Amino acid sequence: MNDIDAIAALQDPVRRRLYEYVAAQGREVGRNEAAEATGVARTLAAHHLDRLAEAGLLDTGSRRLTGRSGPGAGRPAKVYTRAREERAVSLPARDYRTAAELLAEAAEQAGLDAGLCAVARRRGEALRGSAAPCGGLEEAMETLAARGYEPHLEAAGGAEGAEGAAGAAGAVVRMRNCPFHAVAERFPPLVCGMNLALLEGLLGTEGPVRARMAARPGECCVVVEKAVGEEL
């Protein structure tokens, strides 16, 4: 299925709501969970989830959702995760990705990492404008979400979504999406350094939060946490 047809599959509001829920979890989601979370019947959820899989927007698998194994554990259930393949539509056709990769390759070969980071930091500051540096992790999440990073809060020990985690010691904001993923895969040191500098400018370096590099497979290479000595 081409990109236009795949994206058109999200036109149905129920289907789009299911897709957004699955994408936001960052893990496998079963039909019952998706149906309950979006307020639709299980049979309807199953229909739309399978249509999303056919469109290439979701990947499917199967596992036992009870957490048990062996006799009496029940049959494996169908589960869904967001597909890793990127979809984009431009009318008329444009190829900014190739241009970005060529520029990144030239910058890497010329050793322009420091200059690129300086430009990225200034761009982040320009995007922030006259606003003060980010005032806390919750504000940082709002800012990052608006830029497409899909942030989620992770408490100390790796637990997600813990109540009051934004103010807990060791809490960090991780991001499920890197807006520069395609280019970062080919030029990770260059692009990840640029990304960090951009977020430093966007969030500020003089406020109570800091961005730092902390790569983890399947997520953005940068995390945001409270600065040492700060109480949020």
PDB file of C-alpha atoms in Angstrom:
ATOM      1  CA  MET A   1       0.000   0.000   0.000  1.00  0.00           C
ATOM      2  CA  ASN A   2       1.386   3.415  -0.924  1.00  0.00           C
ATOM      3  CA  ASP A   3       1.807   6.260   1.556  1.00  0.00           C
ATOM      4  CA  ILE A   4      -1.297   8.154   0.423  1.00  0.00           C
ATOM      5  CA  ASP A   5      -3.522   5.100   0.897  1.00  0.00           C
ATOM      6  CA  ALA A   6      -1.916   4.319   4.259  1.00  0.00           C
ATOM      7  CA  ILE A   7      -2.469   7.809   5.618  1.00  0.00           C
ATOM      8  CA  ALA A   8      -6.002   7.868   4.191  1.00  0.00           C
ATOM      9  CA  ALA A   9      -6.777   4.916   6.468  1.00  0.00           C
ATOM     10  CA  LEU A  10      -6.638   7.358   9.393  1.00  0.00           C
ATOM     11  CA  GLN A  11      -9.522   9.422   8.035  1.00  0.00           C
ATOM     12  CA  ASP A  12     -12.038   7.405  10.050  1.00  0.00           C
ATOM     13  CA  PRO A  13     -12.164   9.021  13.531  1.00  0.00           C
ATOM     14  CA  VAL A  14     -12.449   5.714  15.435  1.00  0.00           C
ATOM     15  CA  ARG A  15      -9.573   4.212  13.487  1.00  0.00           C
ATOM     16  CA  ARG A  16      -7.436   7.259  14.104  1.00  0.00           C
ATOM     17  CA  ARG A  17      -8.217   7.194  17.822  1.00  0.00           C
ATOM     18  CA  LEU A  18      -7.179   3.547  18.029  1.00  0.00           C
ATOM     19  CA  TYR A  19      -3.978   4.220  16.110  1.00  0.00           C
ATOM     20  CA  GLU A  20      -3.062   7.133  18.361  1.00  0.00           C
ATOM     21  CA  TYR A  21      -3.675   5.042  21.472  1.00  0.00           C
ATOM     22  CA  VAL A  22      -1.513   2.131  20.292  1.00  0.00           C
ATOM     23  CA  ALA A  23       1.242   4.480  19.111  1.00  0.00           C
ATOM     24  CA  ALA A  24       1.324   6.296  22.445  1.00  0.00           C
ATOM     25  CA  GLN A  25       1.879   3.142  24.521  1.00  0.00           C
ATOM     26  CA  GLY A  26       5.287   2.189  23.184  1.00  0.00           C
ATOM     27  CA  ARG A  27       4.484  -1.523  23.714  1.00  0.00           C
ATOM     28  CA  GLU A  28       2.196  -4.271  22.448  1.00  0.00           C
ATOM     29  CA  VAL A  29      -1.517  -3.577  22.925  1.00  0.00           C
ATOM     30  CA  GLY A  30      -4.302  -6.152  22.840  1.00  0.00           C
ATOM     31  CA  ARG A  31      -7.750  -5.682  21.356  1.00  0.00           C
ATOM     32  CA  ASN A  32      -9.531  -5.557  24.702  1.00  0.00           C
ATOM     33  CA  GLU A  33      -7.247  -2.857  26.045  1.00  0.00           C
ATOM     34  CA  ALA A  34      -7.519  -0.735  22.905  1.00  0.00           C
ATOM     35  CA  ALA A  35     -11.311  -1.067  22.852  1.00  0.00           C
ATOM     36  CA  GLU A  36     -11.672  -0.108  26.516  1.00  0.00           C
ATOM     37  CA  ALA A  37      -9.241   2.812  26.257  1.00  0.00           C
ATOM     38  CA  THR A  38     -11.008   4.324  23.246  1.00  0.00           C
ATOM     39  CA  GLY A  39     -14.564   3.554  24.307  1.00  0.00           C
ATOM     40  CA  VAL A  40     -15.583   1.313  21.418  1.00  0.00           C
ATOM     41  CA  ALA A  41     -16.847  -2.263  21.202  1.00  0.00           C
ATOM     42  CA  ARG A  42     -14.216  -4.987  20.982  1.00  0.00           C
ATOM     43  CA  THR A  43     -15.452  -6.271  17.624  1.00  0.00           C
ATOM     44  CA  LEU A  44     -15.307  -2.760  16.153  1.00  0.00           C
ATOM     45  CA  ALA A  45     -11.856  -2.195  17.629  1.00  0.00           C
ATOM     46  CA  ALA A  46     -10.635  -5.483  16.177  1.00  0.00           C
ATOM     47  CA  HIS A  47     -11.962  -4.538  12.730  1.00  0.00           C
ATOM     48  CA  HIS A  48     -10.233  -1.147  12.712  1.00  0.00           C
ATOM     49  CA  LEU A  49      -6.990  -2.447  14.223  1.00  0.00           C
ATOM     50  CA  ASP A  50      -6.762  -5.059  11.487  1.00  0.00           C
ATOM     51  CA  ARG A  51      -7.443  -2.410   8.823  1.00  0.00           C
ATOM     52  CA  LEU A  52      -4.589  -0.344  10.285  1.00  0.00           C
ATOM     53  CA  ALA A  53      -2.344  -3.392  10.109  1.00  0.00           C
ATOM     54  CA  GLU A  54      -3.324  -3.991   6.490  1.00  0.00           C
ATOM     55  CA  ALA A  55      -2.441  -0.370   5.735  1.00  0.00           C
ATOM     56  CA  GLY A  56       1.028  -0.938   7.196  1.00  0.00           C
ATOM     57  CA  LEU A  57       0.499   1.507  10.061  1.00  0.00           C
ATOM     58  CA  LEU A  58       0.514  -1.165  12.777  1.00  0.00           C
ATOM     59  CA  ASP A  59       2.539  -4.349  13.190  1.00  0.00           C
ATOM     60  CA  THR A  60       0.897  -7.431  14.661  1.00  0.00           C
ATOM     61  CA  GLY A  61       1.975 -10.331  16.810  1.00  0.00           C
ATOM     62  CA  SER A  62       0.547 -12.744  19.334  1.00  0.00           C
ATOM     63  CA  ARG A  63       1.241 -13.473  22.978  1.00  0.00           C
ATOM     64  CA  ARG A  64      -0.547 -14.544  26.132  1.00  0.00           C
ATOM     65  CA  LEU A  65      -1.788 -11.437  27.915  1.00  0.00           C
ATOM     66  CA  THR A  66      -2.307 -13.258  31.212  1.00  0.00           C
ATOM     67  CA  GLY A  67       1.418 -13.419  31.906  1.00  0.00           C
ATOM     68  CA  ARG A  68       1.142 -17.177  32.503  1.00  0.00           C
ATOM     69  CA  SER A  69       2.386 -20.081  30.414  1.00  0.00           C
ATOM     70  CA  GLY A  70       1.627 -23.754  30.173  1.00  0.00           C
ATOM     71  CA  PRO A  71      -1.740 -25.545  30.493  1.00  0.00           C
ATOM     72  CA  GLY A  72      -4.594 -23.266  31.496  1.00  0.00           C
ATOM     73  CA  ALA A  73      -2.770 -20.103  30.451  1.00  0.00           C
ATOM     74  CA  GLY A  74      -5.215 -19.448  27.630  1.00  0.00           C
ATOM     75  CA  ARG A  75      -4.712 -18.921  23.924  1.00  0.00           C
ATOM     76  CA  PRO A  76      -2.285 -16.272  22.656  1.00  0.00           C
ATOM     77  CA  ALA A  77      -4.037 -13.007  21.807  1.00  0.00           C
ATOM     78  CA  LYS A  78      -3.415 -10.771  18.829  1.00  0.00           C
ATOM     79  CA  VAL A  79      -1.434  -7.678  19.762  1.00  0.00           C
ATOM     80  CA  TYR A  80      -0.518  -4.490  17.913  1.00  0.00           C
ATOM     81  CA  THR A  81       2.372  -2.025  17.926  1.00  0.00           C
ATOM     82  CA  ARG A  82       3.105   0.989  15.774  1.00  0.00           C
ATOM     83  CA  ALA A  83       4.934   0.054  12.579  1.00  0.00           C
ATOM     84  CA  ARG A  84       8.523   1.255  12.325  1.00  0.00           C
ATOM     85  CA  GLU A  85       8.174   2.212   8.646  1.00  0.00           C
ATOM     86  CA  GLU A  86       7.894   5.953   8.100  1.00  0.00           C
ATOM     87  CA  ARG A  87       5.045   7.363   6.000  1.00  0.00           C
ATOM     88  CA  ALA A  88       5.029  10.779   4.368  1.00  0.00           C
ATOM     89  CA  VAL A  89       3.040  12.531   1.676  1.00  0.00           C
ATOM     90  CA  SER A  90       4.049  15.650  -0.240  1.00  0.00           C
ATOM     91  CA  LEU A  91       2.041  17.207  -3.059  1.00  0.00           C
ATOM     92  CA  PRO A  92       3.727  17.973  -5.361  1.00  0.00           C
ATOM     93  CA  ALA A  93       6.496  15.453  -4.708  1.00  0.00           C
ATOM     94  CA  ARG A  94       9.448  16.707  -2.664  1.00  0.00           C
ATOM     95  CA  ASP A  95      12.580  14.881  -1.483  1.00  0.00           C
ATOM     96  CA  TYR A  96      13.842  16.748   1.570  1.00  0.00           C
ATOM     97  CA  ARG A  97      15.236  13.540   3.071  1.00  0.00           C
ATOM     98  CA  THR A  98      17.821  13.135   0.315  1.00  0.00           C
ATOM     99  CA  ALA A  99      18.815  16.781   0.669  1.00  0.00           C
ATOM    100  CA  ALA A 100      19.163  16.363   4.450  1.00  0.00           C
ATOM    101  CA  GLU A 101      21.300  13.243   4.024  1.00  0.00           C
ATOM    102  CA  LEU A 102      23.578  14.959   1.486  1.00  0.00           C
ATOM    103  CA  LEU A 103      24.026  17.970   3.759  1.00  0.00           C
ATOM    104  CA  ALA A 104      24.691  15.722   6.755  1.00  0.00           C
ATOM    105  CA  GLU A 105      27.261  13.708   4.811  1.00  0.00           C
ATOM    106  CA  ALA A 106      29.033  16.872   3.681  1.00  0.00           C
ATOM    107  CA  ALA A 107      29.006  18.315   7.224  1.00  0.00           C
ATOM    108  CA  GLU A 108      30.382  15.072   8.665  1.00  0.00           C
ATOM    109  CA  GLN A 109      33.172  14.837   6.096  1.00  0.00           C
ATOM    110  CA  ALA A 110      34.119  18.480   6.654  1.00  0.00           C
ATOM    111  CA  GLY A 111      34.121  18.117  10.457  1.00  0.00           C
ATOM    112  CA  LEU A 112      31.414  20.725  10.938  1.00  0.00           C
ATOM    113  CA  ASP A 113      29.859  19.130  14.033  1.00  0.00           C
ATOM    114  CA  ALA A 114      30.582  22.091  16.303  1.00  0.00           C
ATOM    115  CA  GLY A 115      29.266  24.607  13.795  1.00  0.00           C
ATOM    116  CA  LEU A 116      26.096  22.587  13.238  1.00  0.00           C
ATOM    117  CA  CYS A 117      25.467  22.350  16.989  1.00  0.00           C
ATOM    118  CA  ALA A 118      25.935  26.100  17.372  1.00  0.00           C
ATOM    119  CA  VAL A 119      23.382  26.761  14.635  1.00  0.00           C
ATOM    120  CA  ALA A 120      20.982  24.203  16.153  1.00  0.00           C
ATOM    121  CA  ARG A 121      21.250  25.809  19.600  1.00  0.00           C
ATOM    122  CA  ARG A 122      20.499  29.222  18.139  1.00  0.00           C
ATOM    123  CA  ARG A 123      17.508  27.800  16.282  1.00  0.00           C
ATOM    124  CA  GLY A 124      16.190  26.297  19.513  1.00  0.00           C
ATOM    125  CA  GLU A 125      16.563  29.663  21.249  1.00  0.00           C
ATOM    126  CA  ALA A 126      14.749  31.349  18.361  1.00  0.00           C
ATOM    127  CA  LEU A 127      11.892  28.847  18.642  1.00  0.00           C
ATOM    128  CA  ARG A 128      11.634  29.581  22.373  1.00  0.00           C
ATOM    129  CA  GLY A 129      11.610  33.291  21.632  1.00  0.00           C
ATOM    130  CA  SER A 130      11.298  35.624  24.601  1.00  0.00           C
ATOM    131  CA  ALA A 131       9.966  32.884  26.912  1.00  0.00           C
ATOM    132  CA  ALA A 132      11.934  31.998  30.011  1.00  0.00           C
ATOM    133  CA  PRO A 133      13.787  28.667  30.172  1.00  0.00           C
ATOM    134  CA  CYS A 134      11.497  25.684  30.690  1.00  0.00           C
ATOM    135  CA  GLY A 135      10.182  25.675  34.245  1.00  0.00           C
ATOM    136  CA  GLY A 136       9.843  21.926  34.907  1.00  0.00           C
ATOM    137  CA  LEU A 137       9.422  18.458  33.467  1.00  0.00           C
ATOM    138  CA  GLU A 138       5.696  18.841  32.805  1.00  0.00           C
ATOM    139  CA  GLU A 139       6.290  22.046  30.862  1.00  0.00           C
ATOM    140  CA  ALA A 140       9.132  20.337  29.013  1.00  0.00           C
ATOM    141  CA  MET A 141       6.787  17.521  27.993  1.00  0.00           C
ATOM    142  CA  GLU A 142       4.289  19.994  26.558  1.00  0.00           C
ATOM    143  CA  THR A 143       7.043  21.714  24.574  1.00  0.00           C
ATOM    144  CA  LEU A 144       8.447  18.420  23.287  1.00  0.00           C
ATOM    145  CA  ALA A 145       5.016  17.069  22.362  1.00  0.00           C
ATOM    146  CA  ALA A 146       4.392  20.156  20.241  1.00  0.00           C
ATOM    147  CA  ARG A 147       7.596  19.362  18.321  1.00  0.00           C
ATOM    148  CA  GLY A 148       6.598  15.730  17.663  1.00  0.00           C
ATOM    149  CA  TYR A 149       8.957  14.014  20.121  1.00  0.00           C
ATOM    150  CA  GLU A 150       6.194  11.982  21.844  1.00  0.00           C
ATOM    151  CA  PRO A 151       7.560  12.433  25.378  1.00  0.00           C
ATOM    152  CA  HIS A 152       6.707  10.185  28.301  1.00  0.00           C
ATOM    153  CA  LEU A 153       7.678  10.425  31.934  1.00  0.00           C
ATOM    154  CA  GLU A 154       9.825   7.687  33.403  1.00  0.00           C
ATOM    155  CA  ALA A 155      10.316   7.505  37.166  1.00  0.00           C
ATOM    156  CA  ALA A 156      13.479   6.261  38.820  1.00  0.00           C
ATOM    157  CA  GLY A 157      13.841   2.557  38.149  1.00  0.00           C
ATOM    158  CA  GLY A 158      12.184   2.753  34.735  1.00  0.00           C
ATOM    159  CA  ALA A 159       8.524   2.860  35.785  1.00  0.00           C
ATOM    160  CA  GLU A 160       6.315   4.968  33.533  1.00  0.00           C
ATOM    161  CA  GLY A 161       3.494   7.273  34.453  1.00  0.00           C
ATOM    162  CA  ALA A 162       3.919   7.070  38.208  1.00  0.00           C
ATOM    163  CA  GLU A 163       1.751   9.577  40.062  1.00  0.00           C
ATOM    164  CA  GLY A 164       3.830  12.579  41.075  1.00  0.00           C
ATOM    165  CA  ALA A 165       6.796  11.307  39.048  1.00  0.00           C
ATOM    166  CA  ALA A 166       7.458  14.760  37.586  1.00  0.00           C
ATOM    167  CA  GLY A 167       8.791  15.882  40.934  1.00  0.00           C
ATOM    168  CA  ALA A 168      10.432  12.620  41.976  1.00  0.00           C
ATOM    169  CA  ALA A 169      14.178  12.291  42.248  1.00  0.00           C
ATOM    170  CA  GLY A 170      15.603  10.508  39.227  1.00  0.00           C
ATOM    171  CA  ALA A 171      12.561  11.094  37.014  1.00  0.00           C
ATOM    172  CA  VAL A 172      13.387  11.695  33.366  1.00  0.00           C
ATOM    173  CA  VAL A 173      11.453  12.550  30.229  1.00  0.00           C
ATOM    174  CA  ARG A 174      12.174  10.124  27.423  1.00  0.00           C
ATOM    175  CA  MET A 175      10.891  10.449  23.871  1.00  0.00           C
ATOM    176  CA  ARG A 176       9.468   7.678  21.726  1.00  0.00           C
ATOM    177  CA  ASN A 177       9.953   9.574  18.487  1.00  0.00           C
ATOM    178  CA  CYS A 178      12.956  11.296  16.958  1.00  0.00           C
ATOM    179  CA  PRO A 179      11.804  13.810  14.324  1.00  0.00           C
ATOM    180  CA  PHE A 180      15.182  13.326  12.602  1.00  0.00           C
ATOM    181  CA  HIS A 181      15.145   9.524  12.754  1.00  0.00           C
ATOM    182  CA  ALA A 182      15.824   8.776   9.075  1.00  0.00           C
ATOM    183  CA  VAL A 183      18.941  10.969   8.943  1.00  0.00           C
ATOM    184  CA  ALA A 184      20.033  10.092  12.484  1.00  0.00           C
ATOM    185  CA  GLU A 185      20.186   6.401  11.510  1.00  0.00           C
ATOM    186  CA  ARG A 186      22.829   7.180   8.893  1.00  0.00           C
ATOM    187  CA  PHE A 187      24.751   9.886  10.755  1.00  0.00           C
ATOM    188  CA  PRO A 188      24.107   9.286  14.475  1.00  0.00           C
ATOM    189  CA  PRO A 189      26.910  11.337  16.124  1.00  0.00           C
ATOM    190  CA  LEU A 190      26.284  14.351  13.900  1.00  0.00           C
ATOM    191  CA  VAL A 191      22.485  14.369  14.020  1.00  0.00           C
ATOM    192  CA  CYS A 192      22.133  13.331  17.661  1.00  0.00           C
ATOM    193  CA  GLY A 193      24.526  16.101  18.659  1.00  0.00           C
ATOM    194  CA  MET A 194      22.488  18.549  16.603  1.00  0.00           C
ATOM    195  CA  ASN A 195      19.296  17.307  18.265  1.00  0.00           C
ATOM    196  CA  LEU A 196      20.753  17.779  21.751  1.00  0.00           C
ATOM    197  CA  ALA A 197      21.885  21.313  20.918  1.00  0.00           C
ATOM    198  CA  LEU A 198      18.470  22.167  19.461  1.00  0.00           C
ATOM    199  CA  LEU A 199      16.720  21.008  22.639  1.00  0.00           C
ATOM    200  CA  GLU A 200      19.201  22.854  24.831  1.00  0.00           C
ATOM    201  CA  GLY A 201      18.259  26.034  23.032  1.00  0.00           C
ATOM    202  CA  LEU A 202      14.546  25.229  23.048  1.00  0.00           C
ATOM    203  CA  LEU A 203      14.327  24.327  26.740  1.00  0.00           C
ATOM    204  CA  GLY A 204      17.105  26.603  27.984  1.00  0.00           C
ATOM    205  CA  THR A 205      20.208  25.732  29.981  1.00  0.00           C
ATOM    206  CA  GLU A 206      19.698  28.181  32.842  1.00  0.00           C
ATOM    207  CA  GLY A 207      16.401  26.820  34.138  1.00  0.00           C
ATOM    208  CA  PRO A 208      15.531  23.853  36.366  1.00  0.00           C
ATOM    209  CA  VAL A 209      15.686  21.203  33.619  1.00  0.00           C
ATOM    210  CA  ARG A 210      18.509  19.903  31.465  1.00  0.00           C
ATOM    211  CA  ALA A 211      18.717  17.902  28.251  1.00  0.00           C
ATOM    212  CA  ARG A 212      21.437  15.286  27.981  1.00  0.00           C
ATOM    213  CA  MET A 213      22.413  12.385  25.743  1.00  0.00           C
ATOM    214  CA  ALA A 214      21.140   8.982  26.881  1.00  0.00           C
ATOM    215  CA  ALA A 215      20.567   6.797  23.833  1.00  0.00           C
ATOM    216  CA  ARG A 216      18.235   3.799  24.099  1.00  0.00           C
ATOM    217  CA  PRO A 217      17.082   1.576  21.207  1.00  0.00           C
ATOM    218  CA  GLY A 218      13.801   2.655  19.659  1.00  0.00           C
ATOM    219  CA  GLU A 219      13.732   6.100  21.280  1.00  0.00           C
ATOM    220  CA  CYS A 220      15.196   9.567  20.825  1.00  0.00           C
ATOM    221  CA  CYS A 221      18.842   9.807  21.900  1.00  0.00           C
ATOM    222  CA  VAL A 222      18.141  12.705  24.301  1.00  0.00           C
ATOM    223  CA  VAL A 223      16.443  12.716  27.701  1.00  0.00           C
ATOM    224  CA  VAL A 224      15.323  15.662  29.800  1.00  0.00           C
ATOM    225  CA  GLU A 225      15.690  15.691  33.572  1.00  0.00           C
ATOM    226  CA  LYS A 226      15.736  18.165  36.410  1.00  0.00           C
ATOM    227  CA  ALA A 227      19.039  19.922  36.970  1.00  0.00           C
ATOM    228  CA  VAL A 228      21.185  18.858  39.896  1.00  0.00           C
ATOM    229  CA  GLY A 229      20.033  20.600  43.065  1.00  0.00           C
ATOM    230  CA  GLU A 230      16.700  21.655  41.606  1.00  0.00           C
ATOM    231  CA  GLU A 231      13.372  20.785  43.201  1.00  0.00           C
ATOM    232  CA  LEU A 232      10.476  20.676  40.731  1.00  0.00           C
TER     233      LEU A 232
END
